[in-house]
XYZ file of C-alpha atoms in Angstrom:
570
model
C -7.958 104.826 17.909
C -7.279 101.112 18.620
C -5.070 99.226 16.342
C -5.915 95.492 16.044
C -2.953 92.844 16.485
C -1.883 91.104 13.488
C -3.174 87.783 14.642
C -2.537 84.688 12.177
C -5.295 82.405 10.902
C -5.112 78.912 12.376
C -5.318 76.669 9.455
C -3.280 73.328 9.207
C -1.792 72.526 5.976
C -3.507 69.051 6.352
C -6.968 70.618 5.531
C -5.843 71.779 2.086
C -3.625 68.364 1.372
C -6.621 66.270 1.873
C -8.716 67.912 -1.044
C -8.823 65.239 -3.602
C -7.230 62.842 -1.427
C -7.250 59.230 -2.704
C -5.899 55.626 -1.880
C -3.115 56.002 -4.324
C -1.868 58.975 -2.202
C -2.440 57.156 0.912
C -0.395 54.139 0.020
C 2.511 56.680 -0.871
C 2.274 58.389 2.410
C 1.895 55.145 4.506
C 4.980 53.783 2.715
C 6.951 56.978 3.444
C 5.731 57.118 7.019
C 6.817 53.568 7.899
C 10.268 54.253 6.239
C 10.706 57.675 8.367
C 9.658 55.509 11.504
C 12.565 53.170 10.883
C 14.997 56.154 10.675
C 13.297 57.808 13.788
C 13.590 54.733 16.069
C 17.255 54.630 16.874
C 17.464 58.491 16.673
C 14.722 59.243 18.947
C 16.294 56.747 21.772
C 19.784 58.280 20.985
C 18.795 61.760 21.590
C 17.068 61.087 24.671
C 19.729 58.967 26.325
C 22.109 61.758 25.367
C 20.067 64.420 26.679
C 20.220 62.514 30.163
C 16.845 61.095 29.953
C 15.435 57.671 29.553
C 15.109 56.206 25.978
C 11.319 56.225 25.978
C 11.369 59.924 26.382
C 12.632 60.244 22.853
C 10.249 57.543 21.483
C 7.205 59.215 23.390
C 8.315 62.607 21.728
C 8.396 61.286 18.260
C 5.159 59.718 18.770
C 3.059 62.493 20.214
C 4.912 65.572 18.924
C 5.671 64.003 15.648
C 1.780 63.324 15.108
C 0.798 66.888 16.317
C 3.319 68.617 14.190
C 2.324 66.882 11.131
C -1.597 67.292 11.845
C -1.423 70.810 12.871
C 1.638 72.100 10.980
C 2.220 74.482 8.037
C 4.286 72.282 5.951
C 2.979 69.285 3.776
C 5.936 66.949 4.397
C 7.952 68.221 7.617
C 8.492 65.509 10.285
C 8.638 66.514 13.753
C 10.440 64.925 16.865
C 13.511 65.124 19.037
C 16.446 66.806 17.585
C 20.174 66.719 18.172
C 20.120 70.547 18.394
C 18.238 70.253 21.803
C 20.614 67.816 23.462
C 23.045 70.100 25.008
C 20.314 72.595 26.400
C 18.038 69.626 27.609
C 20.960 67.999 29.470
C 21.967 71.312 31.162
C 18.477 72.079 32.309
C 17.835 68.562 33.626
C 21.238 68.584 35.462
C 20.793 72.262 36.995
C 17.137 72.104 37.767
C 15.837 68.556 37.505
C 13.374 66.739 35.071
C 10.343 68.537 36.714
C 11.494 71.835 35.835
C 12.697 70.646 32.300
C 8.757 69.685 31.756
C 7.707 73.111 32.805
C 10.606 74.768 30.621
C 9.652 72.742 27.657
C 5.699 73.412 28.010
C 6.501 77.283 28.667
C 8.707 77.298 25.256
C 5.650 75.833 23.696
C 3.404 78.624 24.772
C 6.139 81.099 23.563
C 6.326 79.347 20.137
C 2.454 79.391 19.823
C 2.482 83.135 20.467
C 5.239 83.714 18.120
C 3.163 81.982 15.327
C -0.066 83.749 16.422
C 1.508 87.162 16.322
C 2.879 86.452 12.920
C 6.664 86.437 14.037
C 7.462 83.343 11.766
C 9.208 85.479 9.315
C 11.521 87.046 11.945
C 13.485 84.062 12.438
C 14.847 84.594 9.162
C 16.635 87.792 10.541
C 19.131 85.748 12.614
C 22.299 85.711 10.503
C 23.721 82.797 8.882
C 26.950 83.149 10.842
C 25.007 82.881 14.125
C 23.159 79.618 12.848
C 26.421 77.953 11.638
C 28.391 78.829 14.706
C 26.136 77.465 17.128
C 24.990 74.213 14.797
C 28.673 73.257 14.480
C 29.279 73.920 18.424
C 26.435 71.740 19.222
C 27.545 68.938 16.862
C 31.214 69.124 18.807
C 29.206 69.015 22.172
C 27.176 65.884 20.938
C 30.176 64.170 19.773
C 31.896 64.841 23.045
C 29.186 63.608 25.016
C 29.032 60.220 23.239
C 32.694 59.531 23.989
C 31.860 57.964 27.226
C 29.640 55.220 25.822
C 31.786 54.926 22.630
C 34.631 54.126 24.887
C 32.551 52.260 27.521
C 33.997 54.258 30.225
C 32.624 53.945 33.911
C 31.600 57.267 34.637
C 28.616 57.537 37.047
C 27.371 60.918 36.156
C 28.757 63.065 33.301
C 29.268 66.901 34.021
C 27.443 69.368 31.837
C 30.195 71.866 31.189
C 32.892 71.512 28.521
C 35.946 71.321 30.876
C 34.016 69.141 33.383
C 33.494 66.587 30.487
C 36.826 66.719 29.486
C 38.287 66.194 33.102
C 35.810 63.172 33.438
C 36.762 61.552 30.334
C 40.507 61.864 31.273
C 40.179 60.704 34.749
C 38.257 57.775 33.735
C 40.145 56.693 30.748
C 41.579 53.785 32.450
C 38.311 52.329 32.533
C 38.092 51.865 28.863
C 35.880 48.655 27.970
C 37.709 47.283 24.736
C 34.415 45.255 23.826
C 32.309 48.343 23.943
C 34.915 50.103 21.738
C 35.032 47.380 19.296
C 31.082 47.404 19.061
C 31.094 51.309 18.699
C 33.933 51.120 15.986
C 32.007 48.435 14.066
C 28.703 49.965 14.231
C 30.287 53.316 13.083
C 31.808 51.485 10.143
C 28.365 49.937 9.262
C 26.701 53.322 9.183
C 29.314 55.179 7.158
C 29.856 52.127 4.858
C 26.150 51.562 4.285
C 25.734 55.405 3.341
C 28.407 55.226 0.941
C 28.891 51.902 -0.829
C 25.388 50.523 -0.863
C 24.088 53.393 -3.384
C 27.022 52.700 -5.475
C 26.419 49.074 -5.376
C 22.861 49.547 -6.207
C 23.805 51.141 -9.495
C 25.396 47.992 -10.582
C 23.368 45.374 -8.947
C 19.607 45.698 -9.384
C 18.780 43.751 -6.049
C 21.210 45.841 -4.082
C 19.193 49.160 -5.053
C 16.579 48.020 -2.761
C 18.833 48.127 0.133
C 19.584 51.788 -0.120
C 16.086 52.453 1.384
C 17.024 50.660 4.631
C 18.711 53.129 6.940
C 22.550 52.349 7.948
C 21.422 53.245 11.526
C 18.969 50.267 11.442
C 21.255 47.724 10.045
C 24.076 48.565 12.681
C 21.415 48.344 15.220
C 20.375 44.941 14.197
C 23.557 43.482 13.727
C 25.121 44.996 16.894
C 22.142 43.940 18.988
C 22.412 40.446 17.572
C 26.174 40.084 18.022
C 26.103 41.295 21.558
C 23.242 39.016 22.486
C 24.430 35.948 21.203
C 28.108 36.232 22.108
C 27.099 37.922 25.607
C 29.735 40.624 25.244
C 30.343 42.519 28.472
C 28.779 46.014 27.124
C 26.328 48.228 28.686
C 22.942 48.134 27.125
C 19.540 50.029 27.210
C 18.180 47.199 29.633
C 21.239 47.137 31.843
C 21.303 50.867 32.437
C 17.469 51.802 32.079
C 15.707 48.559 32.585
C 14.393 48.630 29.108
C 11.516 50.480 27.671
C 7.806 50.021 28.807
C 5.597 48.362 26.408
C 2.787 50.868 27.128
C 1.076 53.978 26.081
C 2.460 57.225 27.093
C 0.855 58.136 30.607
C 0.372 61.687 31.794
C 2.892 63.080 34.242
C 2.334 66.089 36.644
C 5.880 67.590 37.045
C 7.520 67.497 40.678
C 9.243 70.975 40.561
C 10.339 73.822 42.768
C 9.352 77.387 42.436
C 12.743 78.386 43.853
C 14.416 76.813 40.740
C 11.805 77.550 38.304
C 12.210 81.173 38.605
C 15.518 80.553 36.704
C 14.044 79.107 33.693
C 13.581 82.428 31.637
C 16.533 81.956 29.653
C 16.283 78.226 29.075
C 12.652 78.841 28.091
C 13.666 81.370 25.631
C 16.396 79.242 24.257
C 14.306 76.345 23.814
C 11.620 78.405 21.830
C 14.438 80.172 19.645
C 16.186 76.945 18.979
C 12.934 75.208 18.101
C 11.668 77.789 15.930
C 14.967 78.130 14.000
C 15.429 74.248 13.441
C 11.777 73.906 12.473
C 11.497 76.942 9.992
C 15.092 76.052 8.469
C 13.882 72.292 7.911
C 10.526 73.535 6.597
C 12.557 75.799 3.898
C 14.720 72.785 3.110
C 11.441 70.805 2.580
C 10.103 73.515 0.242
C 13.073 73.284 -2.035
C 12.625 69.591 -2.466
C 8.770 69.704 -3.188
C 8.618 73.148 -5.045
C 6.172 74.351 -2.316
C 5.793 77.208 0.196
C 4.952 76.421 3.937
C 3.229 78.707 6.353
C 5.876 79.640 8.896
C 3.150 81.033 11.557
C 1.266 77.876 11.298
C 4.383 75.909 11.706
C 5.224 77.739 14.872
C 1.711 77.418 16.315
C 1.976 73.613 15.652
C 5.304 73.377 17.329
C 4.036 75.317 20.259
C 1.077 72.890 20.702
C 3.355 69.923 20.477
C 5.874 71.323 22.874
C 3.233 72.257 25.502
C 1.661 68.713 25.437
C 4.461 66.160 24.912
C 6.467 67.126 28.142
C 3.343 66.079 30.268
C 3.432 62.620 28.733
C 7.029 61.820 29.321
C 8.371 63.699 26.251
C 11.280 66.252 25.634
C 11.442 69.421 23.384
C 10.601 68.757 19.601
C 11.148 70.414 16.460
C 11.327 69.786 12.739
C 14.017 67.388 11.733
C 15.951 67.830 8.442
C 17.260 64.057 8.188
C 13.878 62.750 8.838
C 12.121 65.123 6.576
C 14.375 64.583 3.625
C 13.964 60.846 4.081
C 10.071 61.392 4.105
C 10.389 63.411 0.778
C 12.551 60.924 -0.931
C 10.073 58.006 0.090
C 7.387 59.857 -1.920
C 5.427 61.612 0.578
C 2.515 63.982 -0.480
C 0.810 65.092 2.511
C 1.143 65.455 6.366
C -0.441 62.043 6.563
C 3.086 60.382 6.053
C 4.060 62.044 9.352
C 1.226 60.920 11.118
C 1.593 57.326 9.913
C 5.370 57.701 11.117
C 4.349 58.445 14.666
C 1.560 55.502 14.699
C 4.286 53.241 13.384
C 6.591 54.143 16.080
C 3.793 53.648 18.653
C 3.161 50.101 17.218
C 6.763 49.430 17.685
C 6.921 50.280 21.533
C 3.502 48.214 22.121
C 5.081 45.235 20.174
C 8.787 45.052 20.264
C 9.659 47.233 23.263
C 11.018 44.110 24.972
C 13.769 43.658 22.228
C 14.984 47.367 22.643
C 16.464 46.424 26.105
C 19.200 44.474 24.256
C 20.259 47.373 22.153
C 24.128 48.431 23.039
C 24.614 51.873 24.146
C 28.022 51.808 22.237
C 26.204 51.459 19.110
C 23.663 54.344 19.787
C 26.875 56.373 20.637
C 28.285 55.653 17.268
C 25.215 56.532 15.575
C 24.945 59.818 17.314
C 28.820 60.379 16.475
C 27.704 60.135 12.773
C 24.636 62.322 13.051
C 26.932 65.032 14.812
C 29.442 65.061 11.894
C 26.742 65.266 9.326
C 24.914 67.990 11.483
C 28.028 70.478 11.371
C 28.897 72.405 8.551
C 32.749 72.113 8.521
C 33.577 73.446 5.304
C 32.554 76.936 6.604
C 35.587 77.082 8.622
C 37.930 76.472 5.524
C 35.992 79.214 3.725
C 36.250 81.763 6.475
C 39.181 83.582 4.769
C 36.903 84.451 2.035
C 34.461 86.300 4.234
C 34.920 89.571 5.882
C 36.313 90.097 9.420
C 32.748 90.731 11.204
C 31.506 87.479 9.720
C 34.449 85.298 10.804
C 34.564 87.008 14.163
C 30.839 86.144 14.817
C 30.979 82.711 13.522
C 34.121 81.692 15.432
C 32.902 83.411 18.810
C 29.595 81.879 18.572
C 30.988 78.318 17.935
C 33.679 78.703 20.757
C 31.137 80.206 23.213
C 28.622 77.287 22.463
C 31.464 74.670 23.080
C 33.234 76.260 26.029
C 30.438 78.109 27.760
C 26.627 77.852 27.010
C 24.413 77.931 24.177
C 22.338 80.685 25.739
C 25.333 82.930 26.104
C 26.495 82.228 22.426
C 23.148 82.911 20.786
C 23.041 86.306 22.929
C 26.430 87.108 21.789
C 25.854 86.154 18.083
C 22.698 88.215 17.962
C 24.343 91.277 19.458
C 27.303 91.010 17.124
C 25.120 90.777 14.276
C 23.215 93.797 15.240
C 26.477 95.785 15.949
C 27.719 94.566 12.467
C 24.774 95.485 10.691
C 24.519 99.024 12.442
C 28.297 99.407 11.337
C 27.631 98.681 7.672
C 24.520 100.508 7.338
C 26.230 103.553 8.711
C 29.271 102.993 6.531
C 26.704 103.146 3.503
C 25.490 106.645 4.595
C 27.640 109.338 3.106
C 27.696 113.058 2.181
C 28.946 114.698 -1.251
C 29.738 118.333 -1.525
C 28.225 119.384 -5.173
C 30.394 121.483 -7.387
C 29.678 124.034 -10.274
C 30.379 121.087 -12.511
C 27.097 119.415 -11.461
C 25.146 122.539 -10.431
C 26.238 125.472 -12.671
C 24.576 127.974 -10.579
C 27.012 127.618 -7.868
C 29.763 128.921 -10.052
C 31.234 132.165 -8.468
C 29.450 131.490 -5.152
C 31.014 128.468 -3.747
C 33.203 130.742 -1.228
C 29.872 131.672 0.409
C 27.447 128.822 -0.498
C 27.919 125.110 0.155
C 25.550 122.360 -1.385
C 25.971 118.873 0.210
C 23.915 115.717 -1.096
C 23.366 113.075 1.616
C 22.978 109.444 0.996
C 21.776 106.458 2.751
C 19.935 106.274 6.322
C 20.342 109.184 8.688
C 19.964 107.298 11.957
C 21.507 107.093 15.306
C 24.726 105.121 13.614
C 25.294 107.995 10.845
C 24.583 111.329 12.813
C 28.443 111.959 12.146
C 27.669 113.222 8.822
C 25.498 115.991 9.943
C 27.965 116.655 13.028
C 30.686 117.298 10.230
C 28.412 119.893 8.559
C 27.858 121.567 11.712
C 31.691 121.687 12.539
C 32.395 123.411 9.222
C 29.706 125.703 8.352
C 29.869 128.039 5.135
C 29.866 131.896 5.609
C 26.548 132.486 4.143
C 24.241 129.545 3.119
C 24.079 125.851 3.524
C 22.174 123.835 1.051
C 21.381 120.192 1.911
C 19.846 117.818 -0.769
C 18.104 114.801 1.136
C 16.409 113.165 -1.954
C 18.689 110.172 -1.468
C 18.065 109.946 2.409
C 15.850 106.776 2.498
C 15.380 106.866 6.139
C 15.314 109.065 9.071
C 15.088 108.177 12.705
C 14.539 110.438 15.763
C 18.212 110.677 16.596
C 18.885 111.878 12.914
C 16.095 114.408 13.277
C 17.527 115.456 16.575
C 20.999 115.964 14.875
C 19.288 118.080 11.968
C 17.900 120.275 14.600
C 20.970 120.701 16.190
C 22.381 121.735 12.719
C 19.471 124.365 12.526
C 20.294 125.780 15.813
C 24.206 126.136 15.062
C 23.095 127.797 11.566
C 20.982 130.278 13.377
C 23.718 130.931 16.030
C 26.305 131.716 13.390
C 23.836 133.614 11.156
C 24.146 130.932 8.043
C 21.162 130.199 6.052
C 19.966 126.495 5.951
C 18.063 125.384 2.794
C 16.810 121.736 2.588
C 15.508 120.181 -0.617
C 14.220 116.716 -1.677
C 12.433 115.478 1.582
C 10.818 112.401 0.364
C 8.314 109.762 1.845
C 9.664 108.528 5.432
C 12.106 111.280 6.166
C 9.650 113.966 5.282
C 6.951 112.271 7.357
C 9.349 112.187 10.418
C 10.463 115.988 9.888
C 6.932 116.977 9.948
C 5.891 114.733 13.057
C 8.895 116.012 15.116
C 8.651 119.520 14.145
C 11.555 119.632 12.262
C 10.042 120.703 9.048
C 8.587 123.682 10.796
C 12.127 124.733 12.017
C 13.296 124.404 8.369
C 10.524 126.929 7.411
C 10.830 129.203 10.324
C 12.985 131.782 8.633
C 11.386 131.625 5.273
C 9.176 129.299 3.526
C 11.647 129.375 0.701
C 14.053 127.424 2.879
C 12.430 124.011 1.776
C 12.521 123.386 -1.775
C 11.372 120.407 -3.925
C 14.873 119.764 -5.570
C 18.532 120.946 -5.134
C 18.580 122.949 -8.233
C 15.711 125.384 -7.088
C 17.488 125.410 -3.517
C 20.661 126.559 -5.095
C 18.920 129.156 -6.980
C 17.213 130.349 -3.983
C 20.579 130.393 -2.310
C 22.416 132.744 -4.753
C 19.437 134.801 -5.677
C 19.573 138.468 -4.366
C 16.151 138.277 -2.735
C 14.232 135.264 -0.849
C 11.336 135.285 -3.528
C 13.559 133.682 -6.202
C 12.131 130.301 -5.922
C 8.930 128.541 -5.235
C 8.531 126.640 -1.812
C 7.693 123.102 -1.360
C 4.252 122.382 -0.377
C 4.088 120.864 2.804
C 0.210 120.515 3.136
């Protein structure tokens, strides 16, 4: 018999959101989209530069991927685009394998994301423990901040290494090239960004006209002021124009990658890492958005949209994309009602490129470094380190280990270790919940006077490969006459648990001990029947399988085997 695959239906949320759509809602969506575009403009360029790419790669990603994710996604208000979480892995792929293989890796991660959504695997991402997510999120934040020290200090480093110790060595070795003008611009920009976020909302509560300033992102204010000051004063700091030659004022063009099969065959783990990171970030972002608008997103549709966006975008000069929490929250707070706002945000960025691209060449890199430093600080959940003593040891070990592995070694290694550690911890905890309790005559009066030759045990929890020690302990200390097992509270039985029970059956036969089983329920009974274990229980007598422990004990202490009715197994 063929079992059909659980294929998800492809239905973008946009189709439902447009029902009853009117000009009033479009006005709100358009205003929200333009606001988000203002926020996304500096971040898109900064993320691309930090990833070792040209600034237009971030803008093209925000335009193409942002439009596709909103148009095809499973959330009403989520904004897609380049994200800080990708900086480390993108920089590493581009450094090791080249930009051509980065395009291939991004496109393949898009295929993987689409298949995850198509096969309804969107909910599985939620099974990744919080300790793993916090560990690598904080690790990525540290690496982002560390990668921006070069431009923040204006150091003359021709090419930054990709590893942690290499970065530290390069920064220390070139510290003598510090540019005080770049440092001054960076510090001033950071002060504007931080001060704007903290003081403008407070001022807006006192002064009516100042409340309107709160809708303007501090990053844009810092960008405008720093660019103007550097341009007017002619400060000797590096800009987008001096390093990259500016941003082309043209539509994204199709790019066929120049890659090598020799290096492409090593892309399996980077592809999986990109897909996993994209899935985690987008679905976490969508859940945050759900809480803000009292809605529920479609995780499978969201993954399919993310897959399409990541497959298409790299062939037009873009980089990996995912859902972005900061821009999504801005979108919601700006009054967005549908995916149209995300599509407007992408079109607004396209208009900026076509009209104002030449101006972007004057943006100082020190300012973008300051903005990314601020993003990295807000990205990390640093309070979790202070709260570690209140958690159990496995949680602390997993979080700290994933954090250190992310910073010192590799994000892929960190995620692999984190998931492995979480699985081991889960198995240990579930096995610790499984236990066995010997019944006494106080609970079962029929045992009175027979406890020397009859033992009755009640097992609890899951009888799986991590908890077979319960059965092994019974096998090592068999009673002289009869062993009664009450399995009513066993909720799960796997093949290893069934094999352990088979071993117990054989041990009982060898020592001449009668084994009576009671309370087989649902899944354990089904496994016992399919593995032949149930037949082994009844091989001596049909009375050796009973519906409850009381009848099992009655059969054990009865002078003949016909003292109780057997469990019907048909």
